[in-house]
Structures are given as C-alpha cells and as structure tokens.
PDB file of C-alpha atoms and ligand atoms in Angstrom:
ATOM      1  CA  MET A  21     108.413 132.267  79.250  1.00  0.00           C
ATOM      2  CA  GLY A  22     107.039 134.850  81.768  1.00  0.00           C
ATOM      3  CA  PRO A  23     107.456 134.364  85.427  1.00  0.00           C
ATOM      4  CA  LEU A  24     105.349 131.522  86.850  1.00  0.00           C
ATOM      5  CA  THR A  25     103.663 130.470  89.986  1.00  0.00           C
ATOM      6  CA  ASP A  26     103.051 127.106  91.638  1.00  0.00           C
ATOM      7  CA  TYR A  27      99.644 126.773  93.239  1.00  0.00           C
ATOM      8  CA  HIS A  28      99.290 123.100  93.984  1.00  0.00           C
ATOM      9  CA  VAL A  29     101.640 122.262  96.774  1.00  0.00           C
ATOM     10  CA  HIS A  30     101.123 119.857  99.648  1.00  0.00           C
ATOM     11  CA  THR A  31     102.474 119.877 103.226  1.00  0.00           C
ATOM     12  CA  PRO A  32     103.427 117.123 105.611  1.00  0.00           C
ATOM     13  CA  LEU A  33     100.089 117.599 107.317  1.00  0.00           C
ATOM     14  CA  CYS A  34      98.593 115.295 104.673  1.00  0.00           C
ATOM     15  CA  ARG A  35     100.959 112.444 105.842  1.00  0.00           C
ATOM     16  CA  HIS A  36     102.393 111.766 102.441  1.00  0.00           C
ATOM     17  CA  ALA A  37     104.402 114.871 101.755  1.00  0.00           C
ATOM     18  CA  GLU A  38     107.554 116.344 103.240  1.00  0.00           C
ATOM     19  CA  GLY A  39     109.238 119.688 103.526  1.00  0.00           C
ATOM     20  CA  THR A  40     109.350 122.794 105.784  1.00  0.00           C
ATOM     21  CA  PRO A  41     108.048 126.190 104.955  1.00  0.00           C
ATOM     22  CA  ALA A  42     111.586 127.449 104.465  1.00  0.00           C
ATOM     23  CA  GLU A  43     112.459 124.581 102.212  1.00  0.00           C
ATOM     24  CA  PHE A  44     109.510 125.146  99.969  1.00  0.00           C
ATOM     25  CA  ILE A  45     110.327 128.921  99.696  1.00  0.00           C
ATOM     26  CA  ASP A  46     113.930 128.264  98.754  1.00  0.00           C
ATOM     27  CA  ALA A  47     112.741 125.727  96.271  1.00  0.00           C
ATOM     28  CA  ALA A  48     110.298 128.287  94.713  1.00  0.00           C
ATOM     29  CA  LYS A  49     113.117 130.859  94.509  1.00  0.00           C
ATOM     30  CA  ARG A  50     115.399 128.345  92.959  1.00  0.00           C
ATOM     31  CA  ALA A  51     112.821 127.477  90.349  1.00  0.00           C
ATOM     32  CA  GLY A  52     112.539 131.113  89.405  1.00  0.00           C
ATOM     33  CA  LEU A  53     108.835 131.339  90.572  1.00  0.00           C
ATOM     34  CA  VAL A  54     107.303 134.584  91.688  1.00  0.00           C
ATOM     35  CA  GLU A  55     104.729 133.075  93.983  1.00  0.00           C
ATOM     36  CA  ILE A  56     104.008 129.767  95.607  1.00  0.00           C
ATOM     37  CA  GLY A  57     100.519 128.609  96.868  1.00  0.00           C
ATOM     38  CA  PHE A  58      99.965 125.815  99.211  1.00  0.00           C
ATOM     39  CA  ALA A  59      96.844 123.642  98.666  1.00  0.00           C
ATOM     40  CA  ASP A  60      96.790 120.637 100.902  1.00  0.00           C
ATOM     41  CA  HIS A  61      94.079 118.112 100.877  1.00  0.00           C
ATOM     42  CA  ASN A  62      90.981 119.439 102.734  1.00  0.00           C
ATOM     43  CA  PRO A  63      90.043 118.034 106.032  1.00  0.00           C
ATOM     44  CA  MET A  64      86.807 116.236 106.503  1.00  0.00           C
ATOM     45  CA  LEU A  65      84.820 116.471 109.816  1.00  0.00           C
ATOM     46  CA  GLU A  66      85.050 112.847 110.571  1.00  0.00           C
ATOM     47  CA  SER A  67      88.125 110.589 109.947  1.00  0.00           C
ATOM     48  CA  PHE A  68      87.832 109.761 106.308  1.00  0.00           C
ATOM     49  CA  ASP A  69      91.077 108.308 104.860  1.00  0.00           C
ATOM     50  CA  ASP A  70      94.791 108.196 105.491  1.00  0.00           C
ATOM     51  CA  TRP A  71      95.973 110.972 103.237  1.00  0.00           C
ATOM     52  CA  ARG A  72      94.644 114.233 104.680  1.00  0.00           C
ATOM     53  CA  MET A  73      94.873 116.415 107.845  1.00  0.00           C
ATOM     54  CA  ASN A  74      92.367 115.961 110.491  1.00  0.00           C
ATOM     55  CA  TYR A  75      89.925 118.902 111.079  1.00  0.00           C
ATOM     56  CA  ASP A  76      91.636 119.721 114.333  1.00  0.00           C
ATOM     57  CA  GLU A  77      94.936 120.159 112.376  1.00  0.00           C
ATOM     58  CA  LEU A  78      93.598 122.985 110.255  1.00  0.00           C
ATOM     59  CA  PRO A  79      95.249 125.646 112.497  1.00  0.00           C
ATOM     60  CA  ARG A  80      98.548 123.932 112.003  1.00  0.00           C
ATOM     61  CA  TYR A  81      98.130 124.285 108.184  1.00  0.00           C
ATOM     62  CA  PHE A  82      97.353 128.026 108.630  1.00  0.00           C
ATOM     63  CA  ASP A  83     100.580 128.222 110.852  1.00  0.00           C
ATOM     64  CA  PHE A  84     102.636 126.460 108.228  1.00  0.00           C
ATOM     65  CA  VAL A  85     101.442 128.928 105.629  1.00  0.00           C
ATOM     66  CA  ALA A  86     102.049 131.820 107.992  1.00  0.00           C
ATOM     67  CA  GLU A  87     105.575 130.701 108.572  1.00  0.00           C
ATOM     68  CA  ALA A  88     106.185 130.603 104.756  1.00  0.00           C
ATOM     69  CA  ARG A  89     104.726 134.152 104.554  1.00  0.00           C
ATOM     70  CA  ALA A  90     107.027 135.317 107.182  1.00  0.00           C
ATOM     71  CA  SER A  91     109.882 134.893 104.619  1.00  0.00           C
ATOM     72  CA  GLY A  92     108.552 137.807 102.739  1.00  0.00           C
ATOM     73  CA  PHE A  93     108.185 135.787  99.574  1.00  0.00           C
ATOM     74  CA  PRO A  94     104.636 135.907  98.083  1.00  0.00           C
ATOM     75  CA  VAL A  95     102.622 132.916  99.468  1.00  0.00           C
ATOM     76  CA  ARG A  96      99.092 132.082  98.568  1.00  0.00           C
ATOM     77  CA  LEU A  97      96.609 130.197 100.779  1.00  0.00           C
ATOM     78  CA  GLY A  98      94.668 127.407  98.983  1.00  0.00           C
ATOM     79  CA  LEU A  99      93.116 124.108  99.514  1.00  0.00           C
ATOM     80  CA  GLU A 100      92.669 121.038  97.366  1.00  0.00           C
ATOM     81  CA  CYS A 101      89.047 120.024  98.071  1.00  0.00           C
ATOM     82  CA  ASP A 102      87.650 116.579  97.208  1.00  0.00           C
ATOM     83  CA  PHE A 103      84.322 117.069  95.412  1.00  0.00           C
ATOM     84  CA  ILE A 104      81.957 114.560  96.687  1.00  0.00           C
ATOM     85  CA  PRO A 105      78.228 114.871  95.548  1.00  0.00           C
ATOM     86  CA  GLY A 106      75.951 115.468  98.524  1.00  0.00           C
ATOM     87  CA  ARG A 107      78.850 117.042 100.598  1.00  0.00           C
ATOM     88  CA  GLU A 108      78.864 120.526  98.935  1.00  0.00           C
ATOM     89  CA  SER A 109      77.923 122.208 102.200  1.00  0.00           C
ATOM     90  CA  TRP A 110      81.102 121.007 103.907  1.00  0.00           C
ATOM     91  CA  ILE A 111      83.118 122.755 101.178  1.00  0.00           C
ATOM     92  CA  GLU A 112      80.963 125.921 101.710  1.00  0.00           C
ATOM     93  CA  LYS A 113      81.748 125.721 105.391  1.00  0.00           C
ATOM     94  CA  LEU A 114      85.450 125.384 104.699  1.00  0.00           C
ATOM     95  CA  ALA A 115      85.229 128.333 102.313  1.00  0.00           C
ATOM     96  CA  GLY A 116      84.284 130.560 105.257  1.00  0.00           C
ATOM     97  CA  MET A 117      87.009 129.414 107.535  1.00  0.00           C
ATOM     98  CA  ALA A 118      89.844 131.425 106.148  1.00  0.00           C
ATOM     99  CA  GLN A 119      90.928 134.136 103.738  1.00  0.00           C
ATOM    100  CA  TRP A 120      91.644 131.609 100.955  1.00  0.00           C
ATOM    101  CA  ASP A 121      93.296 132.876  97.875  1.00  0.00           C
ATOM    102  CA  TYR A 122      91.733 130.107  95.835  1.00  0.00           C
ATOM    103  CA  LEU A 123      89.995 126.657  96.259  1.00  0.00           C
ATOM    104  CA  ILE A 124      90.863 123.828  94.010  1.00  0.00           C
ATOM    105  CA  GLY A 125      88.194 121.166  93.121  1.00  0.00           C
ATOM    106  CA  SER A 126      89.432 117.688  92.599  1.00  0.00           C
ATOM    107  CA  VAL A 127      87.770 114.381  91.927  1.00  0.00           C
ATOM    108  CA  HIS A 128      89.722 111.470  93.477  1.00  0.00           C
ATOM    109  CA  TYR A 129      86.685 109.477  94.856  1.00  0.00           C
ATOM    110  CA  LEU A 130      84.540 107.636  92.277  1.00  0.00           C
ATOM    111  CA  ALA A 131      82.495 106.051  95.106  1.00  0.00           C
ATOM    112  CA  SER A 132      82.730 105.729  98.780  1.00  0.00           C
ATOM    113  CA  GLY A 133      86.142 104.232  99.608  1.00  0.00           C
ATOM    114  CA  TRP A 134      87.447 104.227  96.086  1.00  0.00           C
ATOM    115  CA  ASP A 135      89.961 106.899  95.307  1.00  0.00           C
ATOM    116  CA  VAL A 136      90.792 106.356  91.663  1.00  0.00           C
ATOM    117  CA  ASP A 137      94.551 107.440  91.891  1.00  0.00           C
ATOM    118  CA  ASN A 138      95.298 105.287  94.952  1.00  0.00           C
ATOM    119  CA  PRO A 139      97.406 102.150  93.910  1.00  0.00           C
ATOM    120  CA  LYS A 140      95.450  99.967  96.238  1.00  0.00           C
ATOM    121  CA  HIS A 141      92.558 100.223  93.776  1.00  0.00           C
ATOM    122  CA  LEU A 142      94.620  99.383  90.750  1.00  0.00           C
ATOM    123  CA  PHE A 143      93.034  95.932  90.455  1.00  0.00           C
ATOM    124  CA  ARG A 144      89.802  97.735  89.520  1.00  0.00           C
ATOM    125  CA  PHE A 145      91.223  98.734  86.158  1.00  0.00           C
ATOM    126  CA  THR A 146      90.604  95.938  83.685  1.00  0.00           C
ATOM    127  CA  GLU A 147      90.246  95.904  79.921  1.00  0.00           C
ATOM    128  CA  ASP A 148      86.401  96.006  80.369  1.00  0.00           C
ATOM    129  CA  SER A 149      86.189  98.606  83.216  1.00  0.00           C
ATOM    130  CA  ILE A 150      88.478 101.330  81.816  1.00  0.00           C
ATOM    131  CA  GLU A 151      85.788 102.974  79.782  1.00  0.00           C
ATOM    132  CA  SER A 152      83.253 102.967  82.747  1.00  0.00           C
ATOM    133  CA  ILE A 153      85.764 104.291  85.061  1.00  0.00           C
ATOM    134  CA  TRP A 154      86.464 107.273  82.769  1.00  0.00           C
ATOM    135  CA  ASP A 155      82.667 107.762  82.328  1.00  0.00           C
ATOM    136  CA  ARG A 156      82.275 107.866  85.987  1.00  0.00           C
ATOM    137  CA  TYR A 157      85.169 110.105  86.650  1.00  0.00           C
ATOM    138  CA  PHE A 158      84.205 112.736  84.026  1.00  0.00           C
ATOM    139  CA  ASP A 159      80.603 112.708  85.065  1.00  0.00           C
ATOM    140  CA  LEU A 160      81.846 113.713  88.602  1.00  0.00           C
ATOM    141  CA  PHE A 161      84.513 116.135  87.160  1.00  0.00           C
ATOM    142  CA  ASN A 162      81.774 118.040  85.275  1.00  0.00           C
ATOM    143  CA  GLN A 163      79.604 118.081  88.417  1.00  0.00           C
ATOM    144  CA  CYS A 164      82.654 119.496  90.223  1.00  0.00           C
ATOM    145  CA  ILE A 165      83.088 122.272  87.688  1.00  0.00           C
ATOM    146  CA  ARG A 166      79.469 123.138  87.773  1.00  0.00           C
ATOM    147  CA  SER A 167      79.194 123.127  91.525  1.00  0.00           C
ATOM    148  CA  GLY A 168      80.450 126.716  91.526  1.00  0.00           C
ATOM    149  CA  LEU A 169      82.543 125.964  94.658  1.00  0.00           C
ATOM    150  CA  PHE A 170      85.915 126.117  93.088  1.00  0.00           C
ATOM    151  CA  ASP A 171      88.372 128.588  91.316  1.00  0.00           C
ATOM    152  CA  PHE A 172      89.956 125.944  89.327  1.00  0.00           C
ATOM    153  CA  VAL A 173      89.857 122.168  88.986  1.00  0.00           C
ATOM    154  CA  ALA A 174      92.780 119.806  89.278  1.00  0.00           C
ATOM    155  CA  HIS A 175      94.373 117.134  87.166  1.00  0.00           C
ATOM    156  CA  PRO A 176      91.538 116.923  84.509  1.00  0.00           C
ATOM    157  CA  ASP A 177      92.261 113.353  83.284  1.00  0.00           C
ATOM    158  CA  LEU A 178      93.463 111.759  86.521  1.00  0.00           C
ATOM    159  CA  PRO A 179      92.161 108.175  85.686  1.00  0.00           C
ATOM    160  CA  LYS A 180      95.072 107.936  83.159  1.00  0.00           C
ATOM    161  CA  LYS A 181      97.514 107.983  86.116  1.00  0.00           C
ATOM    162  CA  PHE A 182      98.539 104.407  85.738  1.00  0.00           C
ATOM    163  CA  GLY A 183      98.387 104.431  81.995  1.00  0.00           C
ATOM    164  CA  HIS A 184      94.692 103.302  81.505  1.00  0.00           C
ATOM    165  CA  ARG A 185      93.135 105.085  78.644  1.00  0.00           C
ATOM    166  CA  PRO A 186      89.926 104.054  76.814  1.00  0.00           C
ATOM    167  CA  LYS A 187      90.067 103.259  73.115  1.00  0.00           C
ATOM    168  CA  GLY A 188      89.251 105.748  70.431  1.00  0.00           C
ATOM    169  CA  ASP A 189      89.135 109.621  70.321  1.00  0.00           C
ATOM    170  CA  LEU A 190      89.150 110.881  73.969  1.00  0.00           C
ATOM    171  CA  ARG A 191      87.783 114.216  73.079  1.00  0.00           C
ATOM    172  CA  ARG A 192      84.379 112.634  73.794  1.00  0.00           C
ATOM    173  CA  TYR A 193      85.492 113.118  77.429  1.00  0.00           C
ATOM    174  CA  TYR A 194      87.178 116.421  77.078  1.00  0.00           C
ATOM    175  CA  GLU A 195      84.582 118.355  75.098  1.00  0.00           C
ATOM    176  CA  PRO A 196      81.775 118.233  77.846  1.00  0.00           C
ATOM    177  CA  ALA A 197      84.376 119.288  80.469  1.00  0.00           C
ATOM    178  CA  VAL A 198      85.630 122.153  78.395  1.00  0.00           C
ATOM    179  CA  GLN A 199      81.974 123.238  77.844  1.00  0.00           C
ATOM    180  CA  ALA A 200      81.370 123.096  81.550  1.00  0.00           C
ATOM    181  CA  LEU A 201      84.431 125.294  82.234  1.00  0.00           C
ATOM    182  CA  ARG A 202      83.338 127.748  79.590  1.00  0.00           C
ATOM    183  CA  GLU A 203      79.763 128.009  80.922  1.00  0.00           C
ATOM    184  CA  THR A 204      80.851 128.533  84.474  1.00  0.00           C
ATOM    185  CA  ASP A 205      84.062 130.573  84.022  1.00  0.00           C
ATOM    186  CA  VAL A 206      86.101 128.164  86.041  1.00  0.00           C
ATOM    187  CA  ALA A 207      89.783 127.634  85.288  1.00  0.00           C
ATOM    188  CA  PHE A 208      91.837 124.380  85.202  1.00  0.00           C
ATOM    189  CA  GLU A 209      95.351 123.455  85.755  1.00  0.00           C
ATOM    190  CA  ILE A 210      98.129 121.725  83.803  1.00  0.00           C
ATOM    191  CA  ASN A 211      99.314 119.423  86.486  1.00  0.00           C
ATOM    192  CA  THR A 212     102.952 118.230  85.862  1.00  0.00           C
ATOM    193  CA  ALA A 213     102.705 115.289  88.346  1.00  0.00           C
ATOM    194  CA  GLY A 214     101.511 113.195  85.330  1.00  0.00           C
ATOM    195  CA  LEU A 215     104.983 113.318  84.017  1.00  0.00           C
ATOM    196  CA  ARG A 216     106.194 111.582  87.193  1.00  0.00           C
ATOM    197  CA  LYS A 217     103.573 108.881  87.011  1.00  0.00           C
ATOM    198  CA  PRO A 218     103.142 105.829  84.749  1.00  0.00           C
ATOM    199  CA  ALA A 219     100.989 108.012  82.477  1.00  0.00           C
ATOM    200  CA  LYS A 220     104.242 109.753  81.543  1.00  0.00           C
ATOM    201  CA  GLU A 221     102.190 112.726  80.316  1.00  0.00           C
ATOM    202  CA  LEU A 222     100.848 115.988  81.658  1.00  0.00           C
ATOM    203  CA  TYR A 223      97.366 116.187  83.066  1.00  0.00           C
ATOM    204  CA  PRO A 224      95.512 116.979  80.878  1.00  0.00           C
ATOM    205  CA  ALA A 225      96.271 115.483  77.497  1.00  0.00           C
ATOM    206  CA  GLN A 226      97.258 117.835  74.614  1.00  0.00           C
ATOM    207  CA  GLU A 227      93.809 117.452  72.816  1.00  0.00           C
ATOM    208  CA  PHE A 228      92.218 118.778  76.076  1.00  0.00           C
ATOM    209  CA  LEU A 229      94.532 121.733  76.123  1.00  0.00           C
ATOM    210  CA  GLU A 230      93.789 122.536  72.514  1.00  0.00           C
ATOM    211  CA  LEU A 231      90.019 122.543  73.007  1.00  0.00           C
ATOM    212  CA  ALA A 232      90.387 124.593  76.252  1.00  0.00           C
ATOM    213  CA  ALA A 233      92.617 127.141  74.391  1.00  0.00           C
ATOM    214  CA  GLN A 234      90.043 127.397  71.617  1.00  0.00           C
ATOM    215  CA  SER A 235      87.436 128.116  74.258  1.00  0.00           C
ATOM    216  CA  GLY A 236      89.508 130.627  76.185  1.00  0.00           C
ATOM    217  CA  ILE A 237      89.408 128.704  79.391  1.00  0.00           C
ATOM    218  CA  PRO A 238      91.779 130.255  82.094  1.00  0.00           C
ATOM    219  CA  LEU A 239      94.870 128.104  82.675  1.00  0.00           C
ATOM    220  CA  VAL A 240      97.231 127.728  85.682  1.00  0.00           C
ATOM    221  CA  ILE A 241     100.411 125.609  85.629  1.00  0.00           C
ATOM    222  CA  ASN A 242     101.077 123.492  88.814  1.00  0.00           C
ATOM    223  CA  SER A 243     103.378 120.774  90.070  1.00  0.00           C
ATOM    224  CA  ASP A 244     101.149 119.045  92.682  1.00  0.00           C
ATOM    225  CA  SER A 245     104.410 118.908  94.706  1.00  0.00           C
ATOM    226  CA  HIS A 246     104.507 116.582  97.732  1.00  0.00           C
ATOM    227  CA  SER A 247     108.227 117.702  98.447  1.00  0.00           C
ATOM    228  CA  PRO A 248     110.280 120.790  97.848  1.00  0.00           C
ATOM    229  CA  ALA A 249     112.277 118.907  95.126  1.00  0.00           C
ATOM    230  CA  GLU A 250     109.136 118.916  92.945  1.00  0.00           C
ATOM    231  CA  ILE A 251     108.342 122.558  93.089  1.00  0.00           C
ATOM    232  CA  GLY A 252     108.190 123.912  89.557  1.00  0.00           C
ATOM    233  CA  ALA A 253     109.039 120.460  88.078  1.00  0.00           C
ATOM    234  CA  GLY A 254     108.147 120.111  84.445  1.00  0.00           C
ATOM    235  CA  PHE A 255     107.161 123.777  84.071  1.00  0.00           C
ATOM    236  CA  GLU A 256     109.179 124.295  80.912  1.00  0.00           C
ATOM    237  CA  VAL A 257     107.399 121.342  79.226  1.00  0.00           C
ATOM    238  CA  ALA A 258     104.071 122.603  80.486  1.00  0.00           C
ATOM    239  CA  ALA A 259     104.479 126.055  79.283  1.00  0.00           C
ATOM    240  CA  ALA A 260     105.639 124.817  75.920  1.00  0.00           C
ATOM    241  CA  ARG A 261     102.725 122.574  75.453  1.00  0.00           C
ATOM    242  CA  ALA A 262     100.316 125.319  76.615  1.00  0.00           C
ATOM    243  CA  LYS A 263     101.819 127.670  73.865  1.00  0.00           C
ATOM    244  CA  GLU A 264     101.603 124.944  71.205  1.00  0.00           C
ATOM    245  CA  ALA A 265      97.903 124.570  72.141  1.00  0.00           C
ATOM    246  CA  GLY A 266      97.430 128.400  71.664  1.00  0.00           C
ATOM    247  CA  TYR A 267      97.836 129.757  75.196  1.00  0.00           C
ATOM    248  CA  CYS A 268      99.574 133.084  75.743  1.00  0.00           C
ATOM    249  CA  GLU A 269      98.281 133.830  79.276  1.00  0.00           C
ATOM    250  CA  VAL A 270      98.032 132.035  82.617  1.00  0.00           C
ATOM    251  CA  VAL A 271      96.085 133.134  85.668  1.00  0.00           C
ATOM    252  CA  ARG A 272      96.888 133.948  89.331  1.00  0.00           C
ATOM    253  CA  TRP A 273      94.647 134.502  92.323  1.00  0.00           C
ATOM    254  CA  LYS A 274      94.534 136.649  95.369  1.00  0.00           C
ATOM    255  CA  GLU A 275      91.635 136.522  97.762  1.00  0.00           C
ATOM    256  CA  ARG A 276      89.718 134.563  95.130  1.00  0.00           C
ATOM    257  CA  GLN A 277      90.075 137.263  92.531  1.00  0.00           C
ATOM    258  CA  ARG A 278      91.639 136.018  89.308  1.00  0.00           C
ATOM    259  CA  ILE A 279      94.019 138.032  87.176  1.00  0.00           C
ATOM    260  CA  ALA A 280      95.592 137.005  83.878  1.00  0.00           C
ATOM    261  CA  VAL A 281      99.352 137.516  83.144  1.00  0.00           C
ATOM    262  CA  GLU A 282     101.422 136.848  80.132  1.00  0.00           C
ATOM    263  CA  LEU A 283     102.679 133.321  79.745  1.00  0.00           C
TER     264      LEU A 283
HETATM  265 ZN1   ZN U 225      98.428 114.213  97.799  1.00  0.00          ZN
HETATM  266 FE1   FE U 226      94.629 115.478  93.695  1.00  0.00          FE
HETATM  267 FE1   FE U 227      97.356 117.412  95.072  1.00  0.00          FE
HETATM  268 ZN1   ZN U 228      96.189 116.727  93.432  1.00  0.00          ZN
END
C-alpha cells in the first residue's frame, strides 16, 4: 500500500468533534499518512442546525488549520459542504473566501430540517419508506455531483448508515451516480466511518466501487474523523477493497488541482 492521505477530518468547531491541531498531526504521523486535510461542515449564513460552525467562526477554522500547518506536516484546507438545491450561490461565495485545496459535496439534507444521518430522524425509516428515502437521496446526490461545485463527493450511500437498504440489486442507484461522476470528472471518497456505524460497511458498497473502477472514477480514501483517534481508521480495509475493485491509484489535491498517485 502506498502512502495515504486523510482528507475528511472535522474539528471541534462543528460542536460534535474533539482534538487539537497538534493531536491531529500526531495521529496522522502515527497512522503513517503523508498529508492530512481538514474538511469541517460548512457554515451557513443564518443559524441552520446544531452541528456546524457559525459563519463568524470561519476565521477560527482558518486559525485551526494554520496552527496545524505550523507543525511543518503537510496540511490541506478543505470544507465539507452541504448540497442543498437552490443554495448553490452560497457555496460559490464560500469557494471564494479562502485558498481551498478541495471542496467536498455532501448530501445530508433530504428536505428542510431532515438530515438523513441524524439519529433523531431514525423513525422516518420504515419498511415502506426505505426505497423512497434512497430514491430521494440519490436524486440529490446526482444533482450534487452535477452542480460542478465540488472536487469530490462524500459517503456515496449514506442512507445505509443505520442499516436500511432497499431490496434487490442496488446497482440501480449506483449506476446513475457513477455515470454522473464520469460525465463531470468529479471524484468520490471511500469513507471508513461506515465501518464504525450500524451499517458495518464502508461507504460506498463494493458494487459501487466496482462500477466506479470500471469507469475510471478518481478515488480518495478518508476517515470522516471526528477525533484524532479516528485518523486513518479502517484504511487497510479500504485500500484492500479498492484494489479488489480494480483501483491502483488514489488522488490528492492542492489548490483544487487534482493529482493521481499509486495506491
Ligand atoms: Zn460531522
Ligand atoms: Fe457528511
Ligand atoms: Fe464529515
Ligand atoms: Zn461527512
């Protein structure tokens, strides 16, 4: 396995993560990584939910990353942006506010006030609703890819987080997403957080990885860490699954320029 990076790392500014810049850098070194990239949840202009920094805290996020960079270890500046149809211009504004190395597009919100990965909305998953939840999610996920706002998209099959999967062959969801990625030259991540959730599986499923590999979609392996202890977690599994699917490269970014390196 070639040297890896971890580009999906949260900070305490999002109110549900912990760790100091120094602790994250130590963890990255201990995990044998060659770069770390912070990508906290993007602020909204108004108060929006209880799991992101406020807009006026954005300078503190830049300070956090600057402190990590002062260690001399390679640190990338990213942001995990919620894709919400109709609010694309806000992401465009954020994109101009810093020298980002990459922007991640994520779908968490299926509707106003309904974040699909939030346990407080678990009751919405019923035998009858799983299919329509996945339909809605992947419709938004494909819009997120095609928006052209993002360098890569996060946790492709997030609605499986609590173990809810529709019946039958799920490639009916994966194929349009992989096609959107191919048509737009957007990358996606293997997100190892799925291993730590009831889904007990990487995001995305192996069948998605296989389709993506066949289409040559650029891949990045990330932990979605919310603490230093999670940095690089599950990366051996992720790299092995990626190779099984046919991958021999992963990608990195600097100032939104993508480069491929050996996996
Ligand atoms: Zn989070
Ligand atoms: Fe996310
Ligand atoms: Fe995240
Ligand atoms: Zn995430």
